[in-house]
Short mmCIF file of C-alpha atoms in Angstrom, two decimals:
data_model
loop_
_atom_site.label_atom_id
_atom_site.label_comp_id
_atom_site.label_asym_id
_atom_site.label_seq_id
_atom_site.Cartn_x
_atom_site.Cartn_y
_atom_site.Cartn_z
CA LEU A 1 -15.92 -24.50 12.16
CA PRO A 2 -14.04 -26.18 14.23
CA ALA A 3 -11.23 -24.26 13.41
CA LEU A 4 -13.37 -20.88 13.78
CA GLY A 5 -14.58 -22.21 17.79
CA GLN A 6 -15.72 -19.51 19.46
CA ALA A 7 -15.42 -16.78 17.54
CA VAL A 8 -18.45 -17.72 15.34
CA LYS A 9 -22.28 -18.98 17.56
CA PRO A 10 -25.68 -19.96 16.43
CA THR A 11 -28.23 -17.84 14.79
CA THR A 12 -31.44 -17.12 13.68
CA LEU A 13 -32.88 -16.91 9.75
CA ASP A 14 -35.76 -15.42 8.87
CA GLN A 15 -38.10 -18.45 8.48
CA ARG A 16 -39.57 -17.06 5.45
CA PHE A 17 -36.95 -17.55 2.81
CA LEU A 18 -33.61 -19.39 2.51
CA LEU A 19 -30.96 -20.01 -0.26
CA CYS A 20 -31.98 -23.30 -1.78
CA PRO A 21 -30.93 -26.45 -0.59
CA TYR A 22 -30.43 -27.82 -3.62
CA CYS A 23 -28.66 -24.78 -6.38
CA GLN A 24 -27.73 -22.07 -3.76
CA GLN A 25 -27.33 -19.83 -6.29
CA HIS A 26 -31.33 -18.43 -5.04
CA ARG A 27 -33.34 -17.04 -1.88
CA ALA A 28 -36.71 -18.80 -2.39
CA GLN A 29 -40.10 -18.38 -0.11
CA VAL A 30 -40.69 -21.34 2.40
CA TRP A 31 -43.94 -23.23 2.49
CA GLY A 32 -45.29 -25.90 4.38
CA ASP A 33 -45.96 -28.90 2.53
CA GLY A 34 -49.25 -29.85 4.34
CA ARG A 35 -47.60 -32.91 6.04
CA GLY A 36 -45.25 -31.10 8.88
CA GLY A 37 -42.66 -30.80 6.62
CA ARG A 38 -41.73 -27.39 4.78
CA THR A 39 -40.77 -27.14 1.03
CA CYS A 40 -39.11 -24.07 -1.06
CA HIS A 41 -40.03 -23.00 -3.97
CA CYS A 42 -36.60 -21.87 -6.13
CA PRO A 43 -37.39 -20.47 -9.58
CA GLU A 44 -35.01 -22.33 -10.95
CA CYS A 45 -34.95 -25.86 -9.13
CA GLY A 46 -38.75 -25.83 -8.52
CA PRO A 47 -39.99 -27.44 -5.25
CA VAL A 48 -37.23 -28.49 -3.08
CA SER A 49 -37.62 -30.12 0.20
CA VAL A 50 -36.40 -27.85 3.51
CA ALA A 51 -34.84 -29.97 6.78
CA ALA A 52 -34.03 -28.85 9.54
CA ASP A 53 -30.36 -27.92 8.55
CA ASP A 54 -31.15 -26.06 6.18
CA MET A 55 -32.52 -22.82 8.21
CA ALA A 56 -29.50 -23.78 10.36
CA ALA A 57 -27.64 -20.74 10.37
CA LEU A 58 -24.09 -18.95 12.43
CA ALA A 59 -22.96 -15.32 12.89
CA LEU A 60 -19.97 -13.80 14.35
CA ASP A 61 -19.23 -13.05 18.23
CA GLU A 62 -18.91 -9.52 18.39
CA ASP A 63 -18.43 -9.50 21.84
CA TRP A 64 -15.75 -12.35 21.50
CA LEU A 65 -14.40 -10.02 18.73
CA ARG A 66 -13.92 -7.40 20.62
CA ARG A 67 -12.35 -8.98 23.65
CA LYS A 68 -9.56 -10.49 21.58
CA LEU A 69 -8.67 -7.88 19.68
CA ARG A 70 -8.10 -6.07 22.90
CA LEU A 71 -5.78 -8.99 23.97
CA ALA A 72 -4.08 -8.66 20.67
CA LEU A 73 -3.26 -5.02 21.26
CA SER A 74 -2.35 -5.47 25.08
CA ILE A 75 -5.44 -2.97 25.89
CA GLU A 76 -5.62 -3.44 29.55
CA SER A 77 -7.94 -5.39 31.95
CA ARG A 78 -9.42 -2.45 33.67
CA ASP A 79 -10.24 -0.10 30.68
CA GLY A 80 -14.02 -1.29 30.14
CA ILE A 81 -14.86 -1.11 25.95
CA ASP A 82 -17.27 2.25 25.90
CA ALA A 83 -20.41 2.08 22.87
CA LEU A 84 -19.81 5.78 20.91
CA GLY A 85 -23.03 4.60 18.77
CA ASP A 86 -24.04 1.92 16.60
CA GLY A 87 -20.98 0.41 15.65
CA VAL A 88 -18.25 2.36 16.90
CA TRP A 89 -16.87 1.06 19.79
CA ARG A 90 -14.04 2.87 22.08
CA LEU A 91 -11.85 -1.04 23.40
CA GLY A 92 -8.95 1.17 25.74
CA ASP A 93 -6.14 2.35 25.26
CA SER A 94 -3.16 1.13 23.94
CA ARG A 95 0.58 2.35 24.15
CA CYS A 96 -1.30 5.25 25.53
CA SER A 97 -2.95 5.35 22.34
CA PRO A 98 -7.47 4.71 22.53
CA VAL A 99 -8.23 2.40 19.96
CA LEU A 100 -11.82 2.36 18.13
CA LEU A 101 -13.46 -0.59 16.55
CA ALA A 102 -16.00 -0.08 14.05
CA ARG A 103 -18.31 -2.19 10.93
CA ASP A 104 -17.85 1.17 8.70
CA LEU A 105 -15.25 3.39 7.55
CA ILE A 106 -17.40 5.79 5.98
CA ARG A 107 -19.19 6.29 9.34
CA LEU A 108 -16.07 7.66 10.97
CA TRP A 109 -15.47 9.59 7.54
CA ARG A 110 -19.24 11.32 8.13
CA GLU A 111 -18.69 11.26 11.84
CA PRO A 112 -15.12 12.86 13.01
CA ALA A 113 -16.60 14.16 16.09
CA LEU A 114 -16.58 10.22 17.30
CA LEU A 115 -12.88 10.67 16.62
CA ASP A 116 -12.78 13.88 18.56
CA ARG A 117 -14.86 12.22 22.02
CA VAL A 118 -11.58 9.44 22.27
CA ARG A 119 -8.70 12.50 21.05
CA VAL A 120 -5.98 13.17 24.01
CA ALA A 121 -3.39 15.22 23.89
CA GLY A 122 -0.20 14.09 22.11
CA GLY A 123 -1.66 10.41 21.69
CA ALA A 124 -2.52 9.51 18.62
CA ILE A 125 -5.90 7.01 17.77
CA ARG A 126 -5.61 3.49 16.38
CA VAL A 127 -8.74 2.93 14.26
CA ILE A 128 -9.53 -0.99 12.96
CA THR A 129 -12.15 -0.97 10.09
CA PRO A 130 -12.80 -3.49 7.57
CA LYS A 131 -10.92 -2.44 4.58
CA PRO A 132 -13.23 -1.24 1.82
CA ARG A 133 -12.45 -2.31 -1.58
CA GLU A 134 -12.23 1.30 -3.32
CA THR A 135 -9.95 2.60 -0.58
CA ARG A 136 -6.48 3.06 -0.73
CA GLY A 137 -3.45 4.43 1.25
CA ALA A 138 -4.11 6.09 4.66
CA PRO A 139 -7.75 7.51 4.38
CA PHE A 140 -6.98 9.55 7.91
CA GLY A 141 -5.06 12.18 8.12
CA PRO A 142 -2.01 12.84 11.11
CA GLY A 143 -3.22 11.53 14.58
CA VAL A 144 -4.71 8.83 12.72
CA GLU A 145 -3.36 5.00 12.11
CA TRP A 146 -5.86 2.88 10.66
CA LEU A 147 -5.38 -0.55 11.86
CA ALA A 148 -7.18 -2.28 7.71
CA LEU A 149 -9.19 -5.45 9.91
CA GLU A 150 -8.45 -7.88 7.21
CA ASP A 151 -4.45 -7.09 7.08
CA ARG A 152 -3.20 -6.29 10.58
CA PHE A 153 -5.24 -8.79 12.38
CA ALA A 154 -5.13 -12.87 11.99
CA PHE A 155 -7.59 -15.48 13.61
CA TYR A 156 -5.33 -18.08 15.24
CA GLY A 157 -5.85 -20.66 18.00
CA GLY A 158 -9.02 -19.73 19.22
CA GLY A 159 -7.45 -16.27 19.53
CA ILE A 160 -6.53 -12.77 17.29
CA SER A 161 -3.05 -11.99 16.59
CA PHE A 162 -1.63 -8.78 15.58
CA ILE A 163 0.73 -8.31 12.63
CA ALA A 164 2.65 -5.14 13.14
CA PRO A 165 4.44 -3.77 10.29
CA THR A 166 7.90 -3.88 9.06
CA GLY A 167 9.87 -1.88 11.03
CA GLU A 168 7.41 -1.71 14.44
CA PRO A 169 8.31 -1.96 17.71
CA PRO A 170 6.76 -5.69 19.30
CA ALA A 171 3.80 -4.11 21.84
CA PRO A 172 4.19 -4.68 24.57
CA GLN A 173 3.89 -7.55 26.78
CA ALA A 174 0.72 -7.39 28.80
CA SER A 175 -0.01 -7.64 32.52
CA ASP A 176 -0.45 -11.22 32.58
CA PRO A 177 2.55 -12.98 30.87
CA ARG A 178 0.24 -15.70 30.36
CA THR A 179 -1.83 -13.77 28.02
CA PRO A 180 -1.50 -15.07 24.01
CA VAL A 181 0.36 -12.55 22.33
CA LYS A 182 1.78 -14.83 19.26
CA GLY A 183 -1.68 -17.04 18.03
CA PRO A 184 -1.81 -19.01 21.07
CA PHE A 185 1.23 -18.64 23.24
CA SER A 186 2.77 -15.95 25.66
CA ALA A 187 5.33 -13.18 24.02
CA ASP A 188 8.11 -15.49 25.60
CA PHE A 189 6.02 -18.92 23.86
CA ARG A 190 6.22 -20.60 28.40
CA TRP A 191 2.47 -20.34 27.96
CA VAL A 192 -0.32 -21.15 25.55
CA THR A 193 -3.11 -21.36 25.76
CA LEU A 194 -5.61 -23.58 23.63
CA PRO A 195 -9.42 -22.71 23.05
CA GLU A 196 -10.00 -26.43 24.06
CA GLY A 197 -8.73 -28.81 26.67
CA PRO A 198 -8.78 -30.13 30.21
CA HIS A 199 -5.47 -28.21 31.50
CA GLY A 200 -6.32 -24.01 30.72
CA PRO A 201 -2.89 -22.29 29.91
CA ILE A 202 -0.13 -24.22 29.97
CA ARG A 203 3.12 -23.83 31.15
CA LEU A 204 5.87 -24.70 28.77
CA THR A 205 10.21 -25.48 29.87
CA GLU A 206 12.16 -23.74 28.08
CA ALA A 207 12.87 -26.17 25.99
CA GLN A 208 9.34 -27.04 24.53
CA ALA A 209 9.16 -23.30 24.29
CA ALA A 210 11.59 -23.24 22.53
CA VAL A 211 10.37 -25.71 19.98
CA PHE A 212 7.51 -24.23 19.23
CA GLU A 213 9.14 -20.84 19.06
CA ALA A 214 11.19 -22.31 16.43
CA LEU A 215 7.79 -23.82 14.62
CA TRP A 216 6.03 -20.37 14.79
CA SER A 217 8.86 -18.53 13.05
CA PHE A 218 8.94 -20.46 9.68
CA LYS A 219 4.68 -19.48 9.41
CA GLY A 220 3.19 -22.76 9.35
CA GLU A 221 6.06 -23.72 6.52
CA PRO A 222 6.90 -27.08 6.22
CA ARG A 223 10.30 -27.88 8.01
CA THR A 224 12.55 -31.23 8.58
CA ALA A 225 13.30 -32.14 12.37
CA ASP A 226 16.88 -31.11 11.83
CA GLN A 227 16.29 -27.69 10.68
CA ILE A 228 13.52 -27.12 13.71
CA MET A 229 15.87 -28.41 16.53
CA ARG A 230 18.82 -26.28 14.90
CA ARG A 231 17.12 -22.97 15.26
CA ALA A 232 15.32 -24.53 18.10
CA GLY A 233 19.25 -24.49 19.71
CA LEU A 234 18.55 -28.02 21.33
CA ASN A 235 20.53 -31.32 20.28
CA SER A 236 17.08 -33.86 20.55
CA ASP A 237 16.35 -35.34 17.19
CA LYS A 238 13.14 -34.66 16.48
CA PRO A 239 10.47 -31.62 18.40
CA ILE A 240 8.89 -34.34 20.19
CA ASP A 241 11.06 -35.60 22.39
CA VAL A 242 11.37 -32.70 24.66
CA PHE A 243 7.39 -32.93 25.32
CA LYS A 244 7.22 -36.69 25.84
CA VAL A 245 5.58 -38.08 29.53
CA LYS A 246 7.72 -39.86 31.88
CA ALA A 247 6.14 -42.88 33.92
CA ARG A 248 6.56 -41.19 37.28
CA ASP A 249 4.89 -38.48 35.45
CA LYS A 250 1.76 -40.20 34.00
CA GLY A 251 -1.46 -38.11 35.10
CA LYS A 252 0.52 -35.15 35.69
CA PRO A 253 -1.44 -31.78 34.05
CA GLU A 254 2.23 -29.86 33.93
CA ALA A 255 3.14 -33.09 31.76
CA GLU A 256 0.23 -33.96 29.89
CA GLY A 257 -0.46 -30.41 29.47
CA PRO A 258 2.74 -29.66 26.78
CA LEU A 259 2.21 -33.03 25.19
CA PHE A 260 -1.22 -31.80 24.67
CA ALA A 261 -0.37 -28.49 23.19
CA TYR A 262 2.13 -30.31 21.22
CA ARG A 263 -0.46 -32.56 19.71
CA ALA A 264 -2.57 -29.93 18.51
CA LEU A 265 -0.49 -27.33 17.30
CA VAL A 266 1.83 -29.19 15.37
CA VAL A 267 1.53 -30.94 12.24
CA VAL A 268 3.66 -34.22 11.01
CA GLN A 269 3.81 -35.11 7.65
CA GLY A 270 5.75 -38.77 8.77
CA ARG A 271 6.52 -39.55 5.50
CA GLN A 272 8.21 -37.19 4.18
CA GLY A 273 9.85 -36.10 7.96
CA LEU A 274 8.46 -32.81 8.10
CA TYR A 275 6.89 -31.03 10.52
CA SER A 276 4.72 -27.61 10.90
CA ILE A 277 2.90 -25.29 13.49
CA ARG A 278 -1.24 -25.21 12.73
CA GLN A 279 -1.93 -22.19 10.71
CA ALA A 280 -4.97 -20.61 10.76
CA PRO A 281 -6.14 -18.18 7.83
CA PRO A 282 -5.97 -14.36 8.00
CA LEU A 283 -9.13 -13.20 9.82
CA ARG A 284 -11.20 -12.38 6.78
CA SER A 285 -14.81 -14.15 6.22
CA ALA A 286 -15.10 -13.94 10.06
CA ALA A 287 -13.92 -11.05 10.82
CA SER A 288 -14.99 -8.66 7.92
CA GLN A 289 -18.17 -7.66 9.82
CA PRO A 290 -17.51 -6.34 13.07
#
C-alpha cells in the first residue's frame, strides 16, 4: 500500500456479504450478532466475527490512472480527456497520434466506430487496454498500435512510466522540464518528483542527476559504489557524497531536497557495500482494471 500511494482510494463493499475473515476462501452473508456487532456464516468455518477492518476495501483511482498515462506518453496538458462511451476514453494526442484507453479490448472489436471517431489522416491510433489471456500478436489492423497495459507501462515512484519497445525512439520531452518521464525523474534526471515529502519537484545538481541516472540504468539491480560512480563519471567514493548537506546549507530546501530524494529512493546494503534504486513492480494488479 505505501508503494501504491495515490493510485488507490478507499471504496465501499456490499455490506451484506464479504470474504470470510478466517479462511479467505468463501463469500459469506453478514448478520447482526444481537450485541451491536456483526458475524458472517461461512459454509466451511461456521460463524465468524466480523471486525470493521474486514469491511474495508480499496479500488484503483481511475482519474489518477488516466492522468498518469497522459504524463507517461507526454500528452500535452491542454488536451482534455474525453469519454467516448462506457469504459473508453480519449486521453489526447501523443506524437500527433490519438490515444485511447479502454477497459476491454473486446469492446473496441465490437464497436470499431469508436476508432473511426478519433482517426486522423496520416496518423496511427494508439490503444491502451489490459491484455486478454487469449490475445496474441497484434489484435488490430494497420493504423492502430496496441499498447498492452501490463507490458508497456510500469508503476514507479507514485507515477507511471512508458516502456518503449526495442528500437522505438524515445518519447518527446514534455513541455514542462520537471515532468516525471523516467519513473519519478524528468527526462534529463535533473528533477525528481516524489508523492510524499515537503519539497515538491526537487532540482538536482549535475552530479546528483548523474548518480540517479547511473542507478536507474542498472534497473534496480544492486551494484557497488565503484560501479555506480564509474557509470556516473564521478570521482567520489560513494553515491551519498554528492548529496551531503554542508553546515551552511542546513535547512535550505534546495540542499535538503536532493538528500531527501536519495534517502527515499536508494536502497543501501551496508554490509555488502551495494546500492540500488527502488523499483516498483509492473503495474499489473492496480492497473489491470482501468
